[in-house]
Coordinates of C-alpha atoms in Angstrom, one line a residue:
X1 CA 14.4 1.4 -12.4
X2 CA 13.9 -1.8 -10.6
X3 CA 13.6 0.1 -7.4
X4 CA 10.5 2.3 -8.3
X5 CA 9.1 -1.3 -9.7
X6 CA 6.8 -1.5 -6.3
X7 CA 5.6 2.4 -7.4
X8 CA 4.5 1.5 -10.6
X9 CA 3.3 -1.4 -9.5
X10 CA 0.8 0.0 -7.1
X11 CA 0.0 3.1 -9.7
X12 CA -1.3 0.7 -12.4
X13 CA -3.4 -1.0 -10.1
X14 CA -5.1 2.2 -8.3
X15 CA -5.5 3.1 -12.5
X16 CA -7.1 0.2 -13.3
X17 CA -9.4 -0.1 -10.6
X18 CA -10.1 3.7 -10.7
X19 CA -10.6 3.5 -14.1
X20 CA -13.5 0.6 -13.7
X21 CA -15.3 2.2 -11.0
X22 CA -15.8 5.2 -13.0
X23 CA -16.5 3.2 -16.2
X24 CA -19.1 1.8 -14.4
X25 CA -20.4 4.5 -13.2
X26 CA -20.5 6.9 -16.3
X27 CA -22.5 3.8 -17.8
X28 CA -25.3 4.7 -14.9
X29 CA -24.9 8.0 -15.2
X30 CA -25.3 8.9 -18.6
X31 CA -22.2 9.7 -19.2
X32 CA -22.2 12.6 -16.5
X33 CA -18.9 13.1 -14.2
X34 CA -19.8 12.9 -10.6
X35 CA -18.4 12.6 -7.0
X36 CA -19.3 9.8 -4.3
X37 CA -19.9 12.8 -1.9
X38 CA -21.7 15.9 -1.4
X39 CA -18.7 17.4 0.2
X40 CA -16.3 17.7 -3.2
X41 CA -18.8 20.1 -4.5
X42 CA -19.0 22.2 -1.6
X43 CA -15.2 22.6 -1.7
X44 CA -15.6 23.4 -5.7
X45 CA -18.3 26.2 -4.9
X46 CA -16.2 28.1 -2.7
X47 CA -13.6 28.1 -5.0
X48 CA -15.7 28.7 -7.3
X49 CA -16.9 32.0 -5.5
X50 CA -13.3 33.1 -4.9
X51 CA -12.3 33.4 -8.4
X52 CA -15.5 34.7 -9.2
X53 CA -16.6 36.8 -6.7
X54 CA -13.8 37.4 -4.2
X55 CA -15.6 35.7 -1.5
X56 CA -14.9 32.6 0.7
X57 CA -18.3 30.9 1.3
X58 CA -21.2 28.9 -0.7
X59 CA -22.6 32.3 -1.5
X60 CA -21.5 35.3 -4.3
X61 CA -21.2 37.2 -1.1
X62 CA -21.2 36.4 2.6
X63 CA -18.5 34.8 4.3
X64 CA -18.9 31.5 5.6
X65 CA -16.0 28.8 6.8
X66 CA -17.4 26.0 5.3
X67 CA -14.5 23.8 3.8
X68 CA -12.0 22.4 6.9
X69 CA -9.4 22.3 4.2
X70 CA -8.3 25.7 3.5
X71 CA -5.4 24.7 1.7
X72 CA -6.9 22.3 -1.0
X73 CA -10.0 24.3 -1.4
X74 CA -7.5 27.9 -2.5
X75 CA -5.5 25.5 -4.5
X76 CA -8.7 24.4 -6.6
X77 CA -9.5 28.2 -6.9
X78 CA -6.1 28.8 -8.0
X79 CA -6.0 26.5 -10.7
X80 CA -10.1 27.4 -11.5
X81 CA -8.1 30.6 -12.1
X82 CA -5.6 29.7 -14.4
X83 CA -7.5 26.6 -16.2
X84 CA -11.3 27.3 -15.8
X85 CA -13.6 26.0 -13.6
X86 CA -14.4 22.4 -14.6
X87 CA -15.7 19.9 -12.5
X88 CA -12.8 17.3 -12.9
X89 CA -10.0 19.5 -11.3
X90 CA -10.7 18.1 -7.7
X91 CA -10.2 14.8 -9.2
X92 CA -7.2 15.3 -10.7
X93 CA -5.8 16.7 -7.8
X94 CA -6.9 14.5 -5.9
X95 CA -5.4 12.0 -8.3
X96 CA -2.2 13.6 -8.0
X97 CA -2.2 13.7 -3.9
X98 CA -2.3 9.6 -4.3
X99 CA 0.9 9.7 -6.6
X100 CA 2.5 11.6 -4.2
X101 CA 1.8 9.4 -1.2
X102 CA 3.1 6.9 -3.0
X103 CA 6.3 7.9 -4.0
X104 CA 6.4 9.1 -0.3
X105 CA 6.0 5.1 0.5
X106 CA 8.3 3.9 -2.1
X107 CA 11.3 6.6 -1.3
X108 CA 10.7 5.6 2.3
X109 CA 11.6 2.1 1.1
X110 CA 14.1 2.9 -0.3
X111 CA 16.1 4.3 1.5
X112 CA 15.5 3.1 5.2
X113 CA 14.7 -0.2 4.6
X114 CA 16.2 -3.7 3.2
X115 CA 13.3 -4.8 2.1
X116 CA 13.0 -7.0 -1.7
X117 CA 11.5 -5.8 -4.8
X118 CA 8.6 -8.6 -4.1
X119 CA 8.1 -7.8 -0.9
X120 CA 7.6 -3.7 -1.3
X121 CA 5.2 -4.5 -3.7
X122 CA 3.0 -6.2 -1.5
X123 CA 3.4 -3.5 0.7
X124 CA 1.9 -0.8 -1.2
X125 CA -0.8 -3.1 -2.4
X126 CA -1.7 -4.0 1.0
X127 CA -1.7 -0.6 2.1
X128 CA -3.6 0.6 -0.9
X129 CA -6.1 -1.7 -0.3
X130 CA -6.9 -1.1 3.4
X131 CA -6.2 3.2 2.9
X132 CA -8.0 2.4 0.4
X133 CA -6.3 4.8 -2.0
X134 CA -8.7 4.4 -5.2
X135 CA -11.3 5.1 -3.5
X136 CA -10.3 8.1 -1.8
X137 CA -8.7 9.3 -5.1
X138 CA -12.1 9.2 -6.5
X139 CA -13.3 11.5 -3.6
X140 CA -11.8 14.7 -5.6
X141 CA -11.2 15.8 -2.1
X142 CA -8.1 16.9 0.3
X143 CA -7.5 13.6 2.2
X144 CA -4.8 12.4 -0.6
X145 CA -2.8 15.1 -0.2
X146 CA -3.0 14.8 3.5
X147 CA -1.9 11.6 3.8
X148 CA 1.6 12.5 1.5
X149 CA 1.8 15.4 3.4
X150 CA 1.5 13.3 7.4
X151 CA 3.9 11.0 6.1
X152 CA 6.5 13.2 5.1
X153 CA 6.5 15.0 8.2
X154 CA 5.9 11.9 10.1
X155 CA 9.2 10.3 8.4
X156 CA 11.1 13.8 8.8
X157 CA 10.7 14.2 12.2
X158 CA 11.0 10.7 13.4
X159 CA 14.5 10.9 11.5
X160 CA 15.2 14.0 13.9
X161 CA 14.0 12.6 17.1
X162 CA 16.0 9.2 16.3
X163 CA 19.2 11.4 16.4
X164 CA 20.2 10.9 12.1
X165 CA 18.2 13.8 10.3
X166 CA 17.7 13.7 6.7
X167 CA 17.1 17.4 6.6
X168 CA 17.2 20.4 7.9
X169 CA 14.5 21.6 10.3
X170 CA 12.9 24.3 8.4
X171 CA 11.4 20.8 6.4
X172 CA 9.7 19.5 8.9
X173 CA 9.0 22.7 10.3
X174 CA 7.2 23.6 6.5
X175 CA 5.5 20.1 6.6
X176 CA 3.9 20.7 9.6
X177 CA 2.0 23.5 8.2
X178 CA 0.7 22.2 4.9
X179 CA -0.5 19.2 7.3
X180 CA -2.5 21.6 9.3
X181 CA -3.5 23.3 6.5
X182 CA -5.1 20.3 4.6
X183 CA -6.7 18.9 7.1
X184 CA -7.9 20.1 10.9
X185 CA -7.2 16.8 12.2
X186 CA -3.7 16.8 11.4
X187 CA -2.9 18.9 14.9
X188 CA -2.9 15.3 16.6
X189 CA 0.3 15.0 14.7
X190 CA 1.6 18.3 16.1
X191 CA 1.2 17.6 19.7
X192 CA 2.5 13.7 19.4
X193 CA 5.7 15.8 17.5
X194 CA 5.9 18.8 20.3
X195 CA 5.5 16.3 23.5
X196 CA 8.0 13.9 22.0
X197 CA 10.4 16.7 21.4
X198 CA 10.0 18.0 25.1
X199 CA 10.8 14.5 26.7
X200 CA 13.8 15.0 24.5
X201 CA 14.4 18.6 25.8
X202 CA 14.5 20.3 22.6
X203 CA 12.5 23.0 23.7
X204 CA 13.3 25.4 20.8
X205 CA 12.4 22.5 18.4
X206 CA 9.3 22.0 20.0
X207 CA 8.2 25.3 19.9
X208 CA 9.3 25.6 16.4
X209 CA 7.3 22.4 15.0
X210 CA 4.6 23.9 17.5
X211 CA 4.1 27.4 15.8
X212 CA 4.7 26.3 12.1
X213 CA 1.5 23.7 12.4
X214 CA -0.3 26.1 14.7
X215 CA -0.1 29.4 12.2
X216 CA -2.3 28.2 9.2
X217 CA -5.2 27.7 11.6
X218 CA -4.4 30.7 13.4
X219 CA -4.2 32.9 10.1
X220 CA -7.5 31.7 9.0
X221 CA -9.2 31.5 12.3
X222 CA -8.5 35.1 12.6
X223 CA -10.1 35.6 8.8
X224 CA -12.8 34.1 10.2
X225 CA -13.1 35.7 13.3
X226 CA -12.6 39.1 11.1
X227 CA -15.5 37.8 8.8
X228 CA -18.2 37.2 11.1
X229 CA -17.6 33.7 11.6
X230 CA -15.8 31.5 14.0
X231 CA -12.5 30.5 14.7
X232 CA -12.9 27.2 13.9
X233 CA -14.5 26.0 10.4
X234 CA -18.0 25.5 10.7
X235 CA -17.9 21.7 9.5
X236 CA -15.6 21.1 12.7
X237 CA -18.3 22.7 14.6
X238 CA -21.4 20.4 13.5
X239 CA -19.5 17.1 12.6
X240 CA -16.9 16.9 15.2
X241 CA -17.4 14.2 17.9
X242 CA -18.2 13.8 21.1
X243 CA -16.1 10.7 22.3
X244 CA -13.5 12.8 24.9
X245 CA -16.8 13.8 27.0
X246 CA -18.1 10.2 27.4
X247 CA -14.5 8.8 27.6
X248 CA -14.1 11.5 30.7
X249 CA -17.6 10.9 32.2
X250 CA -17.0 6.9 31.8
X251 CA -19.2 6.0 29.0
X252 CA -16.3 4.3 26.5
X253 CA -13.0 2.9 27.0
X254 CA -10.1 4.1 24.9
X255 CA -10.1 1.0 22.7
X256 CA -13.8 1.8 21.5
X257 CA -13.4 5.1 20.4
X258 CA -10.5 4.1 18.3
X259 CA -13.3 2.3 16.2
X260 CA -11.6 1.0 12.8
X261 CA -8.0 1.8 13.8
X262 CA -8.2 0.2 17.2
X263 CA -6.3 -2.8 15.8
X264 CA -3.6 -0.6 14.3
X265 CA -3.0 1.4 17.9
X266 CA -3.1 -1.9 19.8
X267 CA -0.2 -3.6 17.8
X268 CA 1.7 -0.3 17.5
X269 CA 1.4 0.0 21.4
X270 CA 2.7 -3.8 22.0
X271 CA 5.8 -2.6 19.7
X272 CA 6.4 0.1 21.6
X273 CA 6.2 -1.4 24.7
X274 CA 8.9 -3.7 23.6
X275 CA 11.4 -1.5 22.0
X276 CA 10.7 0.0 24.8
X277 CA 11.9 -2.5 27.3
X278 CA 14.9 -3.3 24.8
X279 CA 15.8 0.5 25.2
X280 CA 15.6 0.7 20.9
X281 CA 14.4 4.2 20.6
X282 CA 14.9 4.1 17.0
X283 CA 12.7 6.1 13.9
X284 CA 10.6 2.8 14.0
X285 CA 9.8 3.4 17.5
X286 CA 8.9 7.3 16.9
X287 CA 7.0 7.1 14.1
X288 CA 4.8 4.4 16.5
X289 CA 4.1 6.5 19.3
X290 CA 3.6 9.3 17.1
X291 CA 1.0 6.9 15.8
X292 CA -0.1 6.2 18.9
X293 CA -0.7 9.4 20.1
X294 CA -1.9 11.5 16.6
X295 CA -4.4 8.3 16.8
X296 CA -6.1 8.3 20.7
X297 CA -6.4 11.9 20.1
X298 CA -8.1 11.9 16.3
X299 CA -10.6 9.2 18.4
X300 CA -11.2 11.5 21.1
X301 CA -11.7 15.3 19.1
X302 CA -12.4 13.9 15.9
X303 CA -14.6 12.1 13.4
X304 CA -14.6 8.6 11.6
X305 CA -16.6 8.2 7.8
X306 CA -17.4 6.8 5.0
X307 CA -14.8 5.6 2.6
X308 CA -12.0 5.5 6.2
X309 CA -11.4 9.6 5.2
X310 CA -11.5 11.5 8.2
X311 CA -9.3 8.6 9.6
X312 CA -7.3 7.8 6.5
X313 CA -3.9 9.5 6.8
X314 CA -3.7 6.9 10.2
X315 CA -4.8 3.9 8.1
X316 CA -2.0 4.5 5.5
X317 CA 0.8 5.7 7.9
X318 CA -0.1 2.4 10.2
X319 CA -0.5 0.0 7.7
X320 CA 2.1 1.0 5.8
X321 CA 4.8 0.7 8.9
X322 CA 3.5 -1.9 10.8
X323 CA 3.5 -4.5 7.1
X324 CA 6.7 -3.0 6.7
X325 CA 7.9 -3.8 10.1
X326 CA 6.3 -7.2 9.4
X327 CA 7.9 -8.0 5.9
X328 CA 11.4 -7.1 7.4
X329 CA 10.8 -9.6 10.3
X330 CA 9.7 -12.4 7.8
X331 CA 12.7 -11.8 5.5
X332 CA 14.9 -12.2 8.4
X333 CA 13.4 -15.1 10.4
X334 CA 11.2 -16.4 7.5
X335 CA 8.8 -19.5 7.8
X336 CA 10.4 -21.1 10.6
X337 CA 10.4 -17.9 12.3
X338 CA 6.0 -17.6 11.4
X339 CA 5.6 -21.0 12.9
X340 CA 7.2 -20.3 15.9
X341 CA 5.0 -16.8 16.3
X342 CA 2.1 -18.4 15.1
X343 CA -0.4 -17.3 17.2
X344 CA 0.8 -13.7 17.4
X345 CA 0.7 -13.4 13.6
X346 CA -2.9 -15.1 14.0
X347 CA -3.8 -12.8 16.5
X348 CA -2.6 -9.3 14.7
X349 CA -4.2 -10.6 11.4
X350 CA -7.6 -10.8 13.7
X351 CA -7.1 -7.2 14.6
X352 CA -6.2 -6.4 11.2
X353 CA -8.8 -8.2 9.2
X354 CA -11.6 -5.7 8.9
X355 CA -9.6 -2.9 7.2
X356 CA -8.9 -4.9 3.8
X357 CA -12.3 -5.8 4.3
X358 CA -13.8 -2.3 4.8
X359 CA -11.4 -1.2 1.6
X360 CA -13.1 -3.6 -0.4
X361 CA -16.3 -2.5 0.1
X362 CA -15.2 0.8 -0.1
X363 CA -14.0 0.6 -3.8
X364 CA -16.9 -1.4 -4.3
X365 CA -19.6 1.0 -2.6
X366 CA -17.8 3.9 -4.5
X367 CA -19.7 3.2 -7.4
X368 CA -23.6 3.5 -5.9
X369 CA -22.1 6.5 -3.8
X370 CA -21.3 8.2 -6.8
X371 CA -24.6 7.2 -8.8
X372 CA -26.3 8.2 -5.2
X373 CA -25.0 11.3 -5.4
X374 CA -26.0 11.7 -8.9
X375 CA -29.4 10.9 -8.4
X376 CA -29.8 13.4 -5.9
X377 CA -27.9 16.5 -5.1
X378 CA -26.6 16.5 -8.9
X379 CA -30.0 16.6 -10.0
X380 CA -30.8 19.2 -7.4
X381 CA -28.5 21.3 -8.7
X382 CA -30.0 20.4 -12.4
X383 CA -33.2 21.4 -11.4
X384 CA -32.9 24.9 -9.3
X385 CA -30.0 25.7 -12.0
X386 CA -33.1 25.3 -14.4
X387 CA -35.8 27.0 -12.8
X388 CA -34.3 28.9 -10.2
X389 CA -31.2 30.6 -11.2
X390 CA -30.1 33.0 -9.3
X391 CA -33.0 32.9 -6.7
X392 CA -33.0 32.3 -2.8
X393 CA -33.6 28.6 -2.1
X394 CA -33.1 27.0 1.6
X395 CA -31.3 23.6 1.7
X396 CA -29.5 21.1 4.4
X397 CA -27.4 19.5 1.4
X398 CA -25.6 22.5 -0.5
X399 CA -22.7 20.9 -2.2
X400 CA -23.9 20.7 -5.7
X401 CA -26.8 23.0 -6.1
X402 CA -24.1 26.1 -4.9
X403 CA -21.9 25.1 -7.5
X404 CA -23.8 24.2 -10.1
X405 CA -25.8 28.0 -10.4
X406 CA -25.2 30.9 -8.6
X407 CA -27.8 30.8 -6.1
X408 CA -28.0 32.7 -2.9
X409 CA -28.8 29.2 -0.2
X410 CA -29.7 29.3 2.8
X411 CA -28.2 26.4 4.4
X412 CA -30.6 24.7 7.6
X413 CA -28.0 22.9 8.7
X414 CA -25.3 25.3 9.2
X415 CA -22.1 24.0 7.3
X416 CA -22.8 27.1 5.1
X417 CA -24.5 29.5 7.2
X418 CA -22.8 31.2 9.9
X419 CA -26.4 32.4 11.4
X420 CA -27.7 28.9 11.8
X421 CA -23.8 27.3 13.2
X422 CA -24.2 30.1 15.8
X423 CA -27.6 28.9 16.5
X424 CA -26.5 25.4 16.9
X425 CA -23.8 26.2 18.9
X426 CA -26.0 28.5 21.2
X427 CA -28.9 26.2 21.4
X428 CA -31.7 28.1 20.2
X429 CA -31.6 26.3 16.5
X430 CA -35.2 25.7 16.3
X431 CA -38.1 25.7 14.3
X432 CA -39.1 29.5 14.4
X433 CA -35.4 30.9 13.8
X434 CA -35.1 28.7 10.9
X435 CA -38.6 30.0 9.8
X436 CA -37.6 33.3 10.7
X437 CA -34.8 33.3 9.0
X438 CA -36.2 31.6 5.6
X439 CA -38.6 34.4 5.8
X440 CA -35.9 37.3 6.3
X441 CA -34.1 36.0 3.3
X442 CA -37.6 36.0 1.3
X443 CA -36.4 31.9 0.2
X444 CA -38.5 30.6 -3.0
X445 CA -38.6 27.1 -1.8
X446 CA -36.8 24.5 0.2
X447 CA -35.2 21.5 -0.8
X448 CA -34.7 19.1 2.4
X449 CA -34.5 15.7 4.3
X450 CA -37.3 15.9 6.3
X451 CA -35.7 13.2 8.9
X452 CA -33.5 15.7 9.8
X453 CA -35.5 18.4 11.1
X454 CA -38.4 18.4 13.3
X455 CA -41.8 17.8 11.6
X456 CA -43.2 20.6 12.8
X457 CA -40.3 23.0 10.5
X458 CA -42.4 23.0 7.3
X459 CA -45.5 24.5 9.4
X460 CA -47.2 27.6 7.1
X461 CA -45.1 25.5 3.9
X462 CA -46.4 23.7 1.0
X463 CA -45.3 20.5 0.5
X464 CA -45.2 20.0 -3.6
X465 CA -43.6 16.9 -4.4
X466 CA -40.6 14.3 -3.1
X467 CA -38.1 12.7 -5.0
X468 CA -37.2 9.6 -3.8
X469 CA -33.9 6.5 -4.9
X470 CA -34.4 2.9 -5.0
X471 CA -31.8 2.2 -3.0
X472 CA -29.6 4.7 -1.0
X473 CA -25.8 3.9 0.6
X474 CA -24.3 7.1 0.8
X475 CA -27.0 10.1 0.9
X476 CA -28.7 11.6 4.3
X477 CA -32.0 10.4 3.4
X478 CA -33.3 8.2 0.5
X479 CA -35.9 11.0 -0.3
X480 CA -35.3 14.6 -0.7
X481 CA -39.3 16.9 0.0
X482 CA -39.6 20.1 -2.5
X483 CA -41.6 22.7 -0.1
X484 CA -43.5 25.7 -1.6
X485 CA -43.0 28.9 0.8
X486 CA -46.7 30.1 0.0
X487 CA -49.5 28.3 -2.3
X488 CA -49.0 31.2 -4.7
X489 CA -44.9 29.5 -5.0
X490 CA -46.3 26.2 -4.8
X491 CA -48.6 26.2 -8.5
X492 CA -45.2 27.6 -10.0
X493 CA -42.8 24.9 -8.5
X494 CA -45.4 21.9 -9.1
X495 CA -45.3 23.0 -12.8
X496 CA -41.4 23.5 -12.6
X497 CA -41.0 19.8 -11.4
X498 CA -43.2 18.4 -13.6
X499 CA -41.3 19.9 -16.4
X500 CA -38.0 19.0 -15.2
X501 CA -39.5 15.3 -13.9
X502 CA -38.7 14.0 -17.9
X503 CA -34.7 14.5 -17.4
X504 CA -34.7 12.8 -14.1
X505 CA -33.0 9.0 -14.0
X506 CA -35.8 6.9 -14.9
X507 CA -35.2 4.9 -11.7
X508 CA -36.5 8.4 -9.1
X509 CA -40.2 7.6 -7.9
X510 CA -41.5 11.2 -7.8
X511 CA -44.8 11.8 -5.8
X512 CA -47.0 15.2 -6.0
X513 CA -48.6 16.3 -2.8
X514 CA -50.5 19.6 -4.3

């Protein structure tokens, strides 16, 4: 038992502090379960819609690749299925990914490394402070499970590549695909496993680890494709970044679009370089340059957000090696040994500093992100669930108001519409399509940010009312506008918000413009 001692450990205290943050924030919000993100809802909605209607999109009907998790959104619908739909299932699965990824750490532990009782512990808590693993297990969303699942393969393969497997390839081979199929970004990790496996000459290997992460996207690219929609996920399309073009046309260096894992890939580089030199090619040094590699290319093609998500499966696998790497050391050479490298530990806990830092404020953000969201998109939903059921509404933010009623939105941003992703992509996403396209869809009303679109959009609407926070740290804009699509909809919706203005937190400053 004294060996899962760091586990438990590290379980009570992501409890306890998951527990407070939601005490906290069921005190602000009435009592009313809620998620720090839009996103969570936009995953549940689709499930939703697949249980109900047979249909994978924000929509009863219309295919749309919205979630870039297809994996954790058909496992919500398969347990919608068999338990109901309830709004606390992506939490408890997401709940249930961090317990994984921690027994991941602590079997890791175990078995590959001499490391004390004492210090394991501080590992975990370290690394559950910089992942930062409460607060993403508050997200309800896929990036727990992502993270168990990279390490796993991470650890599998690196045993392979090292020359003493701990299983047979058909494991890592299966990891690879669940990766994938979590999370998009997780194909960094595929290519670091196929080059590394090339340079080794096991070609079959290669192509084997190749094909098994490749096939989910393939599978439901082709869906897509098959559906109307495009091979990649339309989230991928709109969010992804843009950092490989200005790192090819010489805008940014490498080390700046590593943003908050830059530290992380310098230090991991410096090991490599000499383990390298001392010709140690061991699963330490693998599971680095995999690192290293899974990380330069997430910075390149990929995205960096709130709460370290997009980038958190490389925040835990990092931190977690590197302070076991570090721990190991200081057992063996121990405080003689730190004041003789004194400036190298000062200088890696100067590279290092701003991720406990950032996971702080994460955990401690989590709680106005998740009163934000109430505030706004849950109240949205409230509202056209109320007085809108069923109807055609256009949106930018469609999380909550497509789960929360069955409504038939039009999404202006395009993470739900596959019209308006192809009219992004194209170039011709203006103000008279997205007109046009409100119109062929005879919308009610529209419920936007107007920072995000050009003024000129709501030209021939009515502008009724806005709803607007006191404060805002995690929502697109710190107002949301209610538009009218004709003055005869505009008298209805005025009197529809007024109406519904009495159940709104008493903290929302709502102005009338009609």
């Amino acid at each position: 038992m004294k060996k899962w001692l760091p586990f438990f450990t590290a379980t009570g205290v992501i409890v306890v502090v998951v527990a407070l943050i939601e005490y906290v924030s069921l005190k602000k919000t009435g009592g009313h379960f809620c998620y720090p993100l839009d996103d969570t809802f936009i995953h549940m909605a689709i499930a939703k819609n697949l249980v109900l209607h047979g249909n994978w999109g924000i929509n009863a009907s219309g295919f749309t690749s919205t979630s870039s998790s297809p994996l954790f959104t058909l496992l919500l619908s398969i347990i919608f299925k068999v338990f109901s739909i309830h709004i606390i299932i992506p939490f408890v699965v997401s709940g249930l990914g961090t317990l994984l990824a921690l027994f991941v750490m602590q079997r890791e532990m175990n078995r590959n490394t001499a490391l004390t009782t004492g210090s394991q512990v501080i590992v975990l808590l370290f690394v559950l402070l910089c992942g930062p693993l409460p607060a993403l297990s508050l997200l309800g969303m896929e990036h727990t499970l992502q993270i168990a699942f990279t390490l796993l393969f991470v650890y599998s393969l690196a045993s392979h590549l090292s020359g003493r497997p701990e299983s047979a390839w058909w494991q890592p081979a299966l990891l690879a695909a669940l990766m994938t199929a979590t999370r998009y970004e997780n194909a960094s990790f595929i290519v670091a496993a196929f080059l590394l496996l090339v340079l080794q000459k096991k070609f079959t290997k290669a192509l084997l680890i190749g094909c098994a992460g490749a096939l989910p996207l393939i599978i439901f690219g082709l869906y897509s494709v098959l559906k109307g929609g495009y091979f990649i996920p339309n989230s991928i399309l709109i969010k992804g970044n843009q950092n490989f073009i200005y790192f090819l046309n010489g805008g940014n260096s490498v080390l700046q679009a590593t943003a908050s894992i830059s530290g992380i890939i310098v230090i991991a580089l410096v090991i490599i370089f000499a383990r390298w030199q001392r010709q140690l090619t061991d699963r330490k040094f693998y599971v680095l340059t995999m690192l290293v590699i899974a990380g330069i290319m997430h910075s390149l093609f990929a995205s960096f957000g709130w709460f370290y998500r997009y980038e958190a499966y490389l925040v835990v696998l990092g931190t977690f090696q590197l302070s076991v790497m570090a721990l190991e050391w200081y057992q063996e050479q121990g405080a003689a040994g730190l004041r003789r490298q004194l400036l190298p530990a000062l200088a890696i806990g100067v590279m290092l500093y701003s991720l406990p830092v950032r996971g702080l404020n994460a955990n401690r953000n989590a709680v106005r992100a998740i009163y934000n969201i109430y505030e706004q998109q849950y109240q949205m939903g409230l509202f056209l669930s109320s007085h809108y059921p069923g109807q055609t509404v256009a949106a930018n933010d469609v999380g909550a108001i497509s789960f929360m009623d069955q409504l038939n939105v039009v999404d202006l941003w395009g993470l739900g519409n596959n019209e308006v992703a192809r009219a992004r992509k194209k170039g011709y996403w203006t103000n008279d399509f997205l007109q046009r396209l409100v119109r062929i869809h005879h919308t009610r009303v529209a419920v936007i940010y107007d920072s995000w679109f050009d003024q000129n959009l709501s030209a021939g609407w009515v502008k009724v009312a806005t709803w607007e926070m006191p404060y805002n740290y995690i929502c697109g804009d710190i107002s949301v506008t209610f538009y009218a699509m004709n003055q005869e909809e505009s008298s209805l919706l005025k009197d529809n918000l007024t109406a519904f203005a009495t159940r709104l937190p008493a903290d929302i400053k709502v102005a009338y413009f009609k």
